[in-house]
CSV table of C-alpha atoms in Angstrom, one decimal:
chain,number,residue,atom,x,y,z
A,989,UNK,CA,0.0,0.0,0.0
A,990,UNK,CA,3.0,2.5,1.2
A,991,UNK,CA,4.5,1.8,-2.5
A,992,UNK,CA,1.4,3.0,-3.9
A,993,UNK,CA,1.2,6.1,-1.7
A,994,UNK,CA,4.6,6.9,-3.1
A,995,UNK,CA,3.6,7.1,-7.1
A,996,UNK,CA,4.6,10.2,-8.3
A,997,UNK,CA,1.2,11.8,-9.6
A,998,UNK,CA,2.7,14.9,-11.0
A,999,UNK,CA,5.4,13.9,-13.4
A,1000,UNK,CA,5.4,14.1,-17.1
A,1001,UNK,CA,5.0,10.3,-17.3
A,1002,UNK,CA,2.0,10.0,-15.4
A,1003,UNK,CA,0.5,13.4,-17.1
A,1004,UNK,CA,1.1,12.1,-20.4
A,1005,UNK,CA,-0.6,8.6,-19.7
A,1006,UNK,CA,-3.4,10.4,-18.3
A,1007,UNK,CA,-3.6,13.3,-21.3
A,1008,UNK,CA,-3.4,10.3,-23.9
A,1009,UNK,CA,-6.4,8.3,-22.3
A,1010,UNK,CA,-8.3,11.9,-21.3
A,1011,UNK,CA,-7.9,12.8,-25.3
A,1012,UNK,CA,-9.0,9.2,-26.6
A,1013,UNK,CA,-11.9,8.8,-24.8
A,1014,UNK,CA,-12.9,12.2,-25.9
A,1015,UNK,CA,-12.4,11.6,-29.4
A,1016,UNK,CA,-14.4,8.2,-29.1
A,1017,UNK,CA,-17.0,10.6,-27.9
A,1018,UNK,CA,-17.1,13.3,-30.5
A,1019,UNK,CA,-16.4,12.0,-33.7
A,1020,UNK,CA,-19.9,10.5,-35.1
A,1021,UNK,CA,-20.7,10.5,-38.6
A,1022,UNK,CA,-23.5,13.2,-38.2
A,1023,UNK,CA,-23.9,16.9,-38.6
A,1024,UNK,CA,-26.5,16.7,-36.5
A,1025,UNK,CA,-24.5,15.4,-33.3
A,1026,UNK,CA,-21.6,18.1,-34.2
A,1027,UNK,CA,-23.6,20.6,-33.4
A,1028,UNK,CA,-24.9,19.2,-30.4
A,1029,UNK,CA,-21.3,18.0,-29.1
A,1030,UNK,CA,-20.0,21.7,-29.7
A,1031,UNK,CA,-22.8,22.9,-28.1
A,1032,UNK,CA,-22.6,21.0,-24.8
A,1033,UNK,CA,-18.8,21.5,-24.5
A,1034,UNK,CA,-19.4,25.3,-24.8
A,1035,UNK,CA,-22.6,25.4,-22.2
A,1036,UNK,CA,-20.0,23.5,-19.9
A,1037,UNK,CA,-17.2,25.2,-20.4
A,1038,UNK,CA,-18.4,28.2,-20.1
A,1039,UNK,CA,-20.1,27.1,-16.7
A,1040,UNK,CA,-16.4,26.0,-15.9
A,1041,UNK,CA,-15.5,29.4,-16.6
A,1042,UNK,CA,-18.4,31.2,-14.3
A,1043,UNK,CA,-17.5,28.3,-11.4
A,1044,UNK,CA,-13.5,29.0,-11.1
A,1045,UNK,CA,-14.5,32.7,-11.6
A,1046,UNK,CA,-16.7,32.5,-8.5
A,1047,UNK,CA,-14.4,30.7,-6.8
A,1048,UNK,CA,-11.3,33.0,-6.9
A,1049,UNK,CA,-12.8,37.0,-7.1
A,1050,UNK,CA,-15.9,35.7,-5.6
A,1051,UNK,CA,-15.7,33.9,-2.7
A,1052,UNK,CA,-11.8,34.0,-2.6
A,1053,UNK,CA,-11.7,30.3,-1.7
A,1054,UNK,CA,-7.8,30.0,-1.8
A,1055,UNK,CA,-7.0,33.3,-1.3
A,1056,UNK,CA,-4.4,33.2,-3.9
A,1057,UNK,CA,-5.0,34.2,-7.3
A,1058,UNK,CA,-4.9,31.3,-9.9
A,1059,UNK,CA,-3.1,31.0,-12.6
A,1060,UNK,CA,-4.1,30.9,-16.2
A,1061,UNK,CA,-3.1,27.1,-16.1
A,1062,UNK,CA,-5.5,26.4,-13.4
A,1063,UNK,CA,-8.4,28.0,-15.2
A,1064,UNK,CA,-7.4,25.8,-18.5
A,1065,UNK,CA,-7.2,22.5,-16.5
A,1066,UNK,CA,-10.1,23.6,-14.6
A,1067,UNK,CA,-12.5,24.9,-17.4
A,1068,UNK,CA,-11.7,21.9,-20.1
A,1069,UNK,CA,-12.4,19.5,-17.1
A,1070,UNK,CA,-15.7,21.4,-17.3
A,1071,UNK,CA,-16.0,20.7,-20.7
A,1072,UNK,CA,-14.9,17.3,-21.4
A,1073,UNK,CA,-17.8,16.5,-18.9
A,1074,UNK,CA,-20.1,18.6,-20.9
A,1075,UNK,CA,-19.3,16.1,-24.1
A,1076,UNK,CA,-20.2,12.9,-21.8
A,1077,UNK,CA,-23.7,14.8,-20.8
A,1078,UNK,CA,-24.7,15.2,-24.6
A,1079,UNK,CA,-23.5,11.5,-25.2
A,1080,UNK,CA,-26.1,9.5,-22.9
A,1081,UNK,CA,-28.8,11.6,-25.7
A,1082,UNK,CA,-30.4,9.5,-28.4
A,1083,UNK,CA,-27.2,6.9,-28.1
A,1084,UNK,CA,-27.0,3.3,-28.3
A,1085,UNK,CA,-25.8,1.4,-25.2
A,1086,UNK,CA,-22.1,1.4,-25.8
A,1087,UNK,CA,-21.5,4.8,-26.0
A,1088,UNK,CA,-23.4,5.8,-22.8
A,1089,UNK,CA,-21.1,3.4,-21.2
A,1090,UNK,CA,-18.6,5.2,-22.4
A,1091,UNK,CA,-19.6,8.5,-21.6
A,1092,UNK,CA,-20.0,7.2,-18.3
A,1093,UNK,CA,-16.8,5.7,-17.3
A,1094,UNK,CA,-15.4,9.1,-19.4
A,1095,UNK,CA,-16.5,11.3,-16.2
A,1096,UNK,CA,-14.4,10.4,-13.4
A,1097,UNK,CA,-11.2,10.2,-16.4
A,1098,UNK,CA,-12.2,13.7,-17.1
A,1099,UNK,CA,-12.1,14.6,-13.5
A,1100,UNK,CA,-8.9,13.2,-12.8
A,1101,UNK,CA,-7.2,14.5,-15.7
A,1102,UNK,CA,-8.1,18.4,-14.7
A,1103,UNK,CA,-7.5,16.9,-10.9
A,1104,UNK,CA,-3.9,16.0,-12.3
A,1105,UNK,CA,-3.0,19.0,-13.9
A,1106,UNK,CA,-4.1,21.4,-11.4
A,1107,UNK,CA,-2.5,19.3,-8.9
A,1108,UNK,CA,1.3,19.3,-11.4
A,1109,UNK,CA,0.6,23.3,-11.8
A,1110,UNK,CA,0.4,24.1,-8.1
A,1111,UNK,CA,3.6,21.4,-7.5
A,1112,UNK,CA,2.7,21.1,-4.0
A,1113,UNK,CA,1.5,17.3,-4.1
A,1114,UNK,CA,4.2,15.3,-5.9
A,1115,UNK,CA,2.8,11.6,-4.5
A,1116,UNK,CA,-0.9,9.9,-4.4
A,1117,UNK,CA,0.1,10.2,-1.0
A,1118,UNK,CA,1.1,13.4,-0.2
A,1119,UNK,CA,-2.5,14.3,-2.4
A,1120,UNK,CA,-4.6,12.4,0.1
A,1121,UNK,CA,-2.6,13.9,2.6
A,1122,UNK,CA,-1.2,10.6,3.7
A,1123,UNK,CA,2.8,10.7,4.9
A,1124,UNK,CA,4.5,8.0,3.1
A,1125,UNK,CA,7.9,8.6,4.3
A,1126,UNK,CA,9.6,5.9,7.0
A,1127,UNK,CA,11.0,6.5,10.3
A,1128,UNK,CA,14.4,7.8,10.0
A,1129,UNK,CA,17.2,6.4,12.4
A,1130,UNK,CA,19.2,8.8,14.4
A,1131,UNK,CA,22.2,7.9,16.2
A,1132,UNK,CA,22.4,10.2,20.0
A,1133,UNK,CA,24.6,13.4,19.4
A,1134,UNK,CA,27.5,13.1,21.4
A,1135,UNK,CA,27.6,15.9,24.0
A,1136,UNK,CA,31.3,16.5,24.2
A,1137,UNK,CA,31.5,17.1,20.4
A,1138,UNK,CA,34.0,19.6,19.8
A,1139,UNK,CA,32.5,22.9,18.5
A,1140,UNK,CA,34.9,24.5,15.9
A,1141,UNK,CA,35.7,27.8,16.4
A,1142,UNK,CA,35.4,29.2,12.9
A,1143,UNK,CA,33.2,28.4,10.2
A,1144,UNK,CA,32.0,24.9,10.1
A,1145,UNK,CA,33.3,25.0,6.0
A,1146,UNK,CA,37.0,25.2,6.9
A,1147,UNK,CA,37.2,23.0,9.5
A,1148,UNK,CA,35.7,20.0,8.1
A,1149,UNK,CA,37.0,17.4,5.7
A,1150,UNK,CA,34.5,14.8,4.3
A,1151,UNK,CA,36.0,11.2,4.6
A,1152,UNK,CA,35.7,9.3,1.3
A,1153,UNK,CA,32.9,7.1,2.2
A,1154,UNK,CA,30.2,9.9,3.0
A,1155,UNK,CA,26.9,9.4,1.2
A,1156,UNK,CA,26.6,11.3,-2.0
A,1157,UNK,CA,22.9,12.4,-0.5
A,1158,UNK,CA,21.1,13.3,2.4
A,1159,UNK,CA,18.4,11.0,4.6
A,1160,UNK,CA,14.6,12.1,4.9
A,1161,UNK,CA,12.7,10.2,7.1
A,1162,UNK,CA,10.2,11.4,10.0
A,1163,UNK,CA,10.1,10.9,13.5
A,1164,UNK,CA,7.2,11.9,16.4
A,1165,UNK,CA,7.9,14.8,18.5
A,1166,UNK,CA,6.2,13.9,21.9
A,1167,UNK,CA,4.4,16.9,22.9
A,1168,UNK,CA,5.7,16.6,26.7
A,1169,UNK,CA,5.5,20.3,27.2
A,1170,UNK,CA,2.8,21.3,25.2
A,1171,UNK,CA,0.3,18.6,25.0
A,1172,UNK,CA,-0.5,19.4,21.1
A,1173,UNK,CA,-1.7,16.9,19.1
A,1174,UNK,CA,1.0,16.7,16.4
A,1175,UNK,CA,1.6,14.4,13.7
A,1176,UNK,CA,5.6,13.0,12.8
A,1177,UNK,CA,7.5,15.4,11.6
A,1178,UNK,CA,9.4,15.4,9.2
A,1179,UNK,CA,14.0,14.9,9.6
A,1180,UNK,CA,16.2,15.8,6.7
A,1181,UNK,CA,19.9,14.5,7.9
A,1182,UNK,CA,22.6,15.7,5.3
A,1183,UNK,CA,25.4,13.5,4.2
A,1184,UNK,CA,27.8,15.1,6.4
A,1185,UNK,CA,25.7,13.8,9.3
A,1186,UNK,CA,25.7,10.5,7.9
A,1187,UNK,CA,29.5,9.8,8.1
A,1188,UNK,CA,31.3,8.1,11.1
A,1189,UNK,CA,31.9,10.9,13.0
A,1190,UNK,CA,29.8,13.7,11.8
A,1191,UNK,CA,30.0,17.7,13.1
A,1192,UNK,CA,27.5,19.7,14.9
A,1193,UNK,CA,25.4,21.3,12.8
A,1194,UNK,CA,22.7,24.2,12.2
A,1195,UNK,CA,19.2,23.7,13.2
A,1196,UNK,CA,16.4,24.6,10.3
A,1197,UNK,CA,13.3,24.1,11.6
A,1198,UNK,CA,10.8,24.5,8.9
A,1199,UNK,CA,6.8,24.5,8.7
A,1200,UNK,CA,4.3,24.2,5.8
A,1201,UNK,CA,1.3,25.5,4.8
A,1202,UNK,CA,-2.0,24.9,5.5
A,1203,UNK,CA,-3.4,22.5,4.6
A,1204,UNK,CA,-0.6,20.8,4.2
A,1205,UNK,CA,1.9,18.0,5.8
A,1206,UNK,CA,5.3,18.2,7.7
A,1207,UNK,CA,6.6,17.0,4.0
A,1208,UNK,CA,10.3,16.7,3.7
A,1209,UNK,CA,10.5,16.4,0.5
A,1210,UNK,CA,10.8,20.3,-0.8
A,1211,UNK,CA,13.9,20.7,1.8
A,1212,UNK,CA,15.6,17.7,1.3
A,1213,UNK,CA,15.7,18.5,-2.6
A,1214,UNK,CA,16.9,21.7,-1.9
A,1215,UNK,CA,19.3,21.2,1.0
A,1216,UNK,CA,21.0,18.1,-1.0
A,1217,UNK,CA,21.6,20.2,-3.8
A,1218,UNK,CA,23.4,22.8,-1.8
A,1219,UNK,CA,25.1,20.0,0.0
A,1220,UNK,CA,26.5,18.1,-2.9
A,1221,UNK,CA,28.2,21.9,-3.5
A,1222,UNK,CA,29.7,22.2,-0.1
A,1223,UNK,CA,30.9,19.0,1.1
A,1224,UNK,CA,28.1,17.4,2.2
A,1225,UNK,CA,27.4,20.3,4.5
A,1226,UNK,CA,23.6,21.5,4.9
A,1227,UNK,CA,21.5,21.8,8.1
A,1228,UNK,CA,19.8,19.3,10.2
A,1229,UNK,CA,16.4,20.0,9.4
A,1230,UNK,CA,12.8,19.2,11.2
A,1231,UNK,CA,9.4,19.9,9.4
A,1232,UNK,CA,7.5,20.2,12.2
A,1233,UNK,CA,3.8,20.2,12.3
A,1234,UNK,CA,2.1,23.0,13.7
A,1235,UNK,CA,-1.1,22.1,12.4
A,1236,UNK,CA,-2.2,19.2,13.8
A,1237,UNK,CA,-4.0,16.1,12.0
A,1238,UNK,CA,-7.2,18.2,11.8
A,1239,UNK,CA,-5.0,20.8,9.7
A,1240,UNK,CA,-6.6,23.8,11.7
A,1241,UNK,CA,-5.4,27.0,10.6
A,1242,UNK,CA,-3.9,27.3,14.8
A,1243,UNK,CA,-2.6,30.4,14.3
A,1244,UNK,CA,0.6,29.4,15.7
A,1245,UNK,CA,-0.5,30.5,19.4
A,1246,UNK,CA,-1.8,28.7,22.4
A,1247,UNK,CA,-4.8,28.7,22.7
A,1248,UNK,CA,-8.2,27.0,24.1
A,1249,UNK,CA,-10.1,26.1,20.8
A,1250,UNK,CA,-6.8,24.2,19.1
A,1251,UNK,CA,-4.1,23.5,21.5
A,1252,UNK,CA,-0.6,25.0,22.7
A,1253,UNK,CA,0.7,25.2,18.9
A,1254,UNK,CA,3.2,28.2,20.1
A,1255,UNK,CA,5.0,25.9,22.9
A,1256,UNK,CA,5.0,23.1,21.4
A,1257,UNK,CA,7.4,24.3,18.2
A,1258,UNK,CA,9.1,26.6,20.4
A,1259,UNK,CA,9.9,24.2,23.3
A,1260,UNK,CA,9.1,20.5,23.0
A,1261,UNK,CA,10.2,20.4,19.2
A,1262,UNK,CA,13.6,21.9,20.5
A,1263,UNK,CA,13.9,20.5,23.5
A,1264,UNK,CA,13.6,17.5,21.3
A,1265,UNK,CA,16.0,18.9,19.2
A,1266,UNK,CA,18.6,19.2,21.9
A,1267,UNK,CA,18.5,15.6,23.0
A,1268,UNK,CA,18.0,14.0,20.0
A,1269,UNK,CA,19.9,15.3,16.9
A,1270,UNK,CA,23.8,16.8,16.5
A,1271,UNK,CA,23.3,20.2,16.4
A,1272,UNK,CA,25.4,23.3,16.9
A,1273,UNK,CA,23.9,24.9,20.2
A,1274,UNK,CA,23.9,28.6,19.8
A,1275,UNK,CA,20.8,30.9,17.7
A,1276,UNK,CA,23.6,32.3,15.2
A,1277,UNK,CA,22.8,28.6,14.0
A,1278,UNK,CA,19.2,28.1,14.0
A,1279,UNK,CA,16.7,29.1,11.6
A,1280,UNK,CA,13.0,29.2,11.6
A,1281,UNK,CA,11.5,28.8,8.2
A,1282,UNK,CA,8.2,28.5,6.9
A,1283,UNK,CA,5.8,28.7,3.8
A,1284,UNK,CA,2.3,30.5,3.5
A,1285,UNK,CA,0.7,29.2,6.5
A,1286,UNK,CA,4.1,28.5,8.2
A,1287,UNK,CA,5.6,31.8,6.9
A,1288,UNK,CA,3.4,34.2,9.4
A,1289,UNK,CA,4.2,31.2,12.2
A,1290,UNK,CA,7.8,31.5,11.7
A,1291,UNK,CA,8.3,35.7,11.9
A,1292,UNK,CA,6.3,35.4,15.0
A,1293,UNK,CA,8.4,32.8,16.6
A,1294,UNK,CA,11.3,34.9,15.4
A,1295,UNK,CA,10.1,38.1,17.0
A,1296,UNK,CA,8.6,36.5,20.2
A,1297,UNK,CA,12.0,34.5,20.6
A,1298,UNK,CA,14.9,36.3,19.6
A,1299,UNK,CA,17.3,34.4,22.1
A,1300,UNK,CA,16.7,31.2,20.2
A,1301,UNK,CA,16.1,31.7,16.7
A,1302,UNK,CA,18.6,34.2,15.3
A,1303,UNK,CA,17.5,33.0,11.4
A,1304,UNK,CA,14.0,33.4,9.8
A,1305,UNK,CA,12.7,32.4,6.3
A,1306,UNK,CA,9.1,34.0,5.4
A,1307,UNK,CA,8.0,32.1,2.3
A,1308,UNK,CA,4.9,33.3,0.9
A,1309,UNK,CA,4.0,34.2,4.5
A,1310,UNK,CA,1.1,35.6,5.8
A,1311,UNK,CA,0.9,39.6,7.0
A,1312,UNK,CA,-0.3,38.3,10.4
A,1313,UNK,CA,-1.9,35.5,12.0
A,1314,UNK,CA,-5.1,34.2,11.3
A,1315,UNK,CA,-5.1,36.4,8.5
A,1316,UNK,CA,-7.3,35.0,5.9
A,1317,UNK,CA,-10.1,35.5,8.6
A,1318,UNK,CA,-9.5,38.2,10.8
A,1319,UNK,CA,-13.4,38.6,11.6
A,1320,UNK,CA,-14.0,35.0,12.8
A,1321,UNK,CA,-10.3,34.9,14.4
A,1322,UNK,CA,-11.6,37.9,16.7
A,1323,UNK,CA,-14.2,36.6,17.7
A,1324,UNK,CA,-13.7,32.6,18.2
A,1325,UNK,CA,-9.4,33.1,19.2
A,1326,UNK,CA,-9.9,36.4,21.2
A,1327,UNK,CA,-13.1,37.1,22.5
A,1328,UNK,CA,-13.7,40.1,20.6
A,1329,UNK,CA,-10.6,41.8,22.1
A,1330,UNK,CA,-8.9,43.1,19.3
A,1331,UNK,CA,-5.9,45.1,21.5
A,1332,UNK,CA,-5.4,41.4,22.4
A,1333,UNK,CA,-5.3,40.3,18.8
A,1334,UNK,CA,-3.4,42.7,17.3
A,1335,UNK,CA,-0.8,42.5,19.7
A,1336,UNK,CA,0.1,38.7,18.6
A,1337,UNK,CA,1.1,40.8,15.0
A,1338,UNK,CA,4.5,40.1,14.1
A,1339,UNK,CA,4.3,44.2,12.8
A,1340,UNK,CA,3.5,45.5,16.2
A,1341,UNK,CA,5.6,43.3,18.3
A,1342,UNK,CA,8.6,44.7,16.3
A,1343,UNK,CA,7.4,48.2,17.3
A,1344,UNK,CA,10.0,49.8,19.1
A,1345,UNK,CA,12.2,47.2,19.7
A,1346,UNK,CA,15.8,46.3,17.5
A,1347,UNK,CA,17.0,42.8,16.8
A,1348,UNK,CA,20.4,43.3,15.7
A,1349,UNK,CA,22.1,39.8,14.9
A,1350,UNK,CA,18.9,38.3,13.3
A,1351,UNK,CA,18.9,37.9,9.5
A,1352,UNK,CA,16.0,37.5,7.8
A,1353,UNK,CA,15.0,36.4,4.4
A,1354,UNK,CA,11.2,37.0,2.7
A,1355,UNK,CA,10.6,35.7,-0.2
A,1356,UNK,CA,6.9,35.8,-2.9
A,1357,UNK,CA,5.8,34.8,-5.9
A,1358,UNK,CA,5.6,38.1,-7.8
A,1359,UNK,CA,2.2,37.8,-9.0
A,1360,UNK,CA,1.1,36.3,-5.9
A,1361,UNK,CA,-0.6,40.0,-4.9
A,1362,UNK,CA,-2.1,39.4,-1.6
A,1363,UNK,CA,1.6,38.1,-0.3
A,1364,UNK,CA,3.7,40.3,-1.8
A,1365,UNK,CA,1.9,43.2,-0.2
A,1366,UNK,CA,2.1,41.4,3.5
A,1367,UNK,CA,6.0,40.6,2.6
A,1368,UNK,CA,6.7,43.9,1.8
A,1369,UNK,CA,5.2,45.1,4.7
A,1370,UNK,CA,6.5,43.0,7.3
A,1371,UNK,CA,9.9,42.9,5.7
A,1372,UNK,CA,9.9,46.4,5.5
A,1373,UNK,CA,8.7,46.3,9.3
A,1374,UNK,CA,11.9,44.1,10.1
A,1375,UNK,CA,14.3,45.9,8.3
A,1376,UNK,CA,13.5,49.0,10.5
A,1377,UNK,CA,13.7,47.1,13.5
A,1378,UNK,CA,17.2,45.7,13.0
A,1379,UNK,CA,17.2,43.1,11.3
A,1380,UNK,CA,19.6,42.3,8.1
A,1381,UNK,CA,16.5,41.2,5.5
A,1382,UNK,CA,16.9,40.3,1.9
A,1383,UNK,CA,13.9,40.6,0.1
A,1384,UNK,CA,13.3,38.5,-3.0
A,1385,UNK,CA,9.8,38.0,-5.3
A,1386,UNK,CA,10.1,35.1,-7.5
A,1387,UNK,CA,9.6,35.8,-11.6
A,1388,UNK,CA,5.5,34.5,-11.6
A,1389,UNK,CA,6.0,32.2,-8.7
A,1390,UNK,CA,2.7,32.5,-7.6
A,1391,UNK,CA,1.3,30.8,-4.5
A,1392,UNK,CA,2.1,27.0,-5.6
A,1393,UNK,CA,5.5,25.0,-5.8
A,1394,UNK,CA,7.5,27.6,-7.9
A,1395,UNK,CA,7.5,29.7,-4.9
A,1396,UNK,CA,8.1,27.2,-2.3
A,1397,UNK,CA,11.0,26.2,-3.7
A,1398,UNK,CA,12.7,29.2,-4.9
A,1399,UNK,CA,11.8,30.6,-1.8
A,1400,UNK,CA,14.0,27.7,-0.3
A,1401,UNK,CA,16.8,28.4,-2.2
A,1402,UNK,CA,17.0,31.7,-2.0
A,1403,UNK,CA,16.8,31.4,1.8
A,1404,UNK,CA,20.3,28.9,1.7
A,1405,UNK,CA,21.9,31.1,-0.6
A,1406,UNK,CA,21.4,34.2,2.1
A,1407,UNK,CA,22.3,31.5,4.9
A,1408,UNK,CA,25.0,29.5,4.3
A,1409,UNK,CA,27.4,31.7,4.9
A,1410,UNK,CA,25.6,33.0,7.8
A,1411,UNK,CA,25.3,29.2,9.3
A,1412,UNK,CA,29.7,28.9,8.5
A,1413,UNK,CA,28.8,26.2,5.2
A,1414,UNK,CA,30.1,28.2,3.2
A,1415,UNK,CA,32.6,31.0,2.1
């Protein structure tokens, strides 16, 4: 069953199977000896399509589902899904037996075909797994960090040689965080071990502790990719890193505080997942070293840690994140989180708890998809907010990233090119 989970759904192997079968079925469909039915097959594909059209149009200036905009790929997959559809309506009229059996099983193909390309253009859901939201990675085996490690005392780049033997890639597995502390209900997280932690006897290393969006798992996949490519550059030298869950199985939109209606979301990343961290992984112990990342969801989460815990993280990573938290439903959020209290509330803004204050020896990195207009506005604004309060920020909007995988992981890379010299991995 796991094997299954792990198909890759959104490669060009599986979208050209699927694009082949989607296109035969539909010619099987509309090519019929008759005028007649031409007329009638355009004519259904056009009433559907065009109610495609009015349905995605609803669904993103409307109602603003996703709050994202959606990108002109997402309206073709969506609206010739539409209209395929339309096609197997007309077909069940005036036709003989075998070609409303056709028409039938044509539906759900239809379906999945738009699923599958909507799913490939947003590049957040790689596996049938990950698309069911459905972990499929194995436990990961860590060895205990050994406490009398020497910690070098320049960067980590010139004082370590890789021996001969070290893996030529990283390990992803996950592991559960016990929520000692906190009491959250969390699911595994995710543990990307680089190959320089894989050798005999490895060095200390940074921390990156990263969370996703919502929904969304503690995938990690997107970091891995990205950290072994900066890796295989540098020695086999990238960070430890933990996606942690800060969501929960329910994937509540927690705001990333503690609170009655979903849990203490704040302590649990910000003390059991590093206490956990501490005893359980061989990291470098100071916050010049430690980095808390996150996209969309995860973005506004990890700005707020960064500016309610400035002794511990001295590295942040805003992908795509949101201006503040609870964002996408300030009215309800004021009401259910806070009890109307909106001093309360709008002191938990990462904005206004930088007010006043300076954090001099954080660096932080904000990266948005550049026609992703909602989140570029709250990145400019709270890296703008940042800047002013001390920090060193680089700013970066990724060429038509949008909100979908093209962001996440640019917005990754970017992040380790600003870092690694930061974190001693390179010059």
């Amino acid at each position: 069953m796991n094997d299954l989970l792990k198909i890759e759904i959104s490669g060009p192997v599986v979208m050209g199977i699927a694009i082949a079968v989607g296109a035969g079925l539909f010619l099987v469909l509309f090519l019929r000896p008759s005028a007649r039915w031409v007329v009638t097959g355009v004519v259904g594909i056009t009433v559907a399509a065009l109610v495609g059209w009015l349905t995605v149009w609803l669904v993103e200036d409307v109602w603003d589902v996703f709050h994202v905009g959606l990108t002109p790929r997402v309206w073709f997959w969506a609206i010739t899904g539409f209209a395929a559809v339309g096609l197997c309506v007309v077909s069940f009229r005036h036709s003989p037996r075998w070609r409303k059996l056709v028409a039938a099983i044509s539906i759900p193909v239809f379906l999945l075909v738009a699923a599958l390309g909507i799913n490939t253009e947003f590049g957040l859901n790689k596996t049938l797994g990950s698309a069911l939201g459905i972990s499929t990675e194995d436990a990961i085996q860590l060895s205990k960090p050994n406490p009398d490690a020497t910690i070098p005392s320049g960067p980590l780049w010139q004082n370590w040689q890789p021996p001969a033997n070290m893996p030529a890639k990283g390990e992803a597995g996950t592991q559960v965080i016990p929520a000692t502390e906190s009491g959250f209900t969390a699911r595994p997280a995710g543990i990307y071990l680089p190959p320089a932690a894989l050798t005999a006897n490895p060095p200390r290393l940074p921390l990156y502790v990263l969370l996703m969006g919502q929904p969304g798992l503690p995938d990690p996949q997107y970091v891995s990719a990205a950290l072994d490519d900066f890796a295989a550059r540098n020695n086999g030298l990238a960070p430890i890193a933990i996606v942690a869950d800060q969501i929960g199985p329910d994937e509540n939109d927690t705001l990333c505080l503690d609170t009655a209606k979903y849990g203490n979301v704040e302590k649990y990343i910000n003390v059991d997942v590093v206490n956990w961290a501490k005893a359980n992984l061989n990291i470098l112990p100071d916050r010049d070293h430690w980095t808390i990342a996150g996209y969309s969801n995860g973005g506004q989460c990890a700005i707020s840690f960064a500016v309610k815990y400035p002794q511990m993280w001295g590295n942040v990573v805003d992908i795509s994140g949101e201006e503040y938290p609870g964002a996408e439903d300030p009215a309800g959020n004021l009401r259910d989180i806070f009890n109307g209290n909106q001093a309360a509330y709008d002191a938990q803004k990462p904005i206004n708890i930088m007010k006043g204050r300076q954090f001099p020896d954080t660096t932080a990195v904000f990266t948005v998809g550049s026609d992703d207009v909602t989140y570029v506005a709250a990145a400019k604004a709270v890296s703008a907010a940042a800047r002013e309060s001390g920090m060193s920020v680089t700013y970066y909007e990724v060429p038509n990233g949008g909100h979908v995988g093209i962001a996440l992981n640019a917005g990754l890379t970017k992040g380790f090119e600003v870092l690694y010299p930061r974190l001693g991995l390179s010059r």
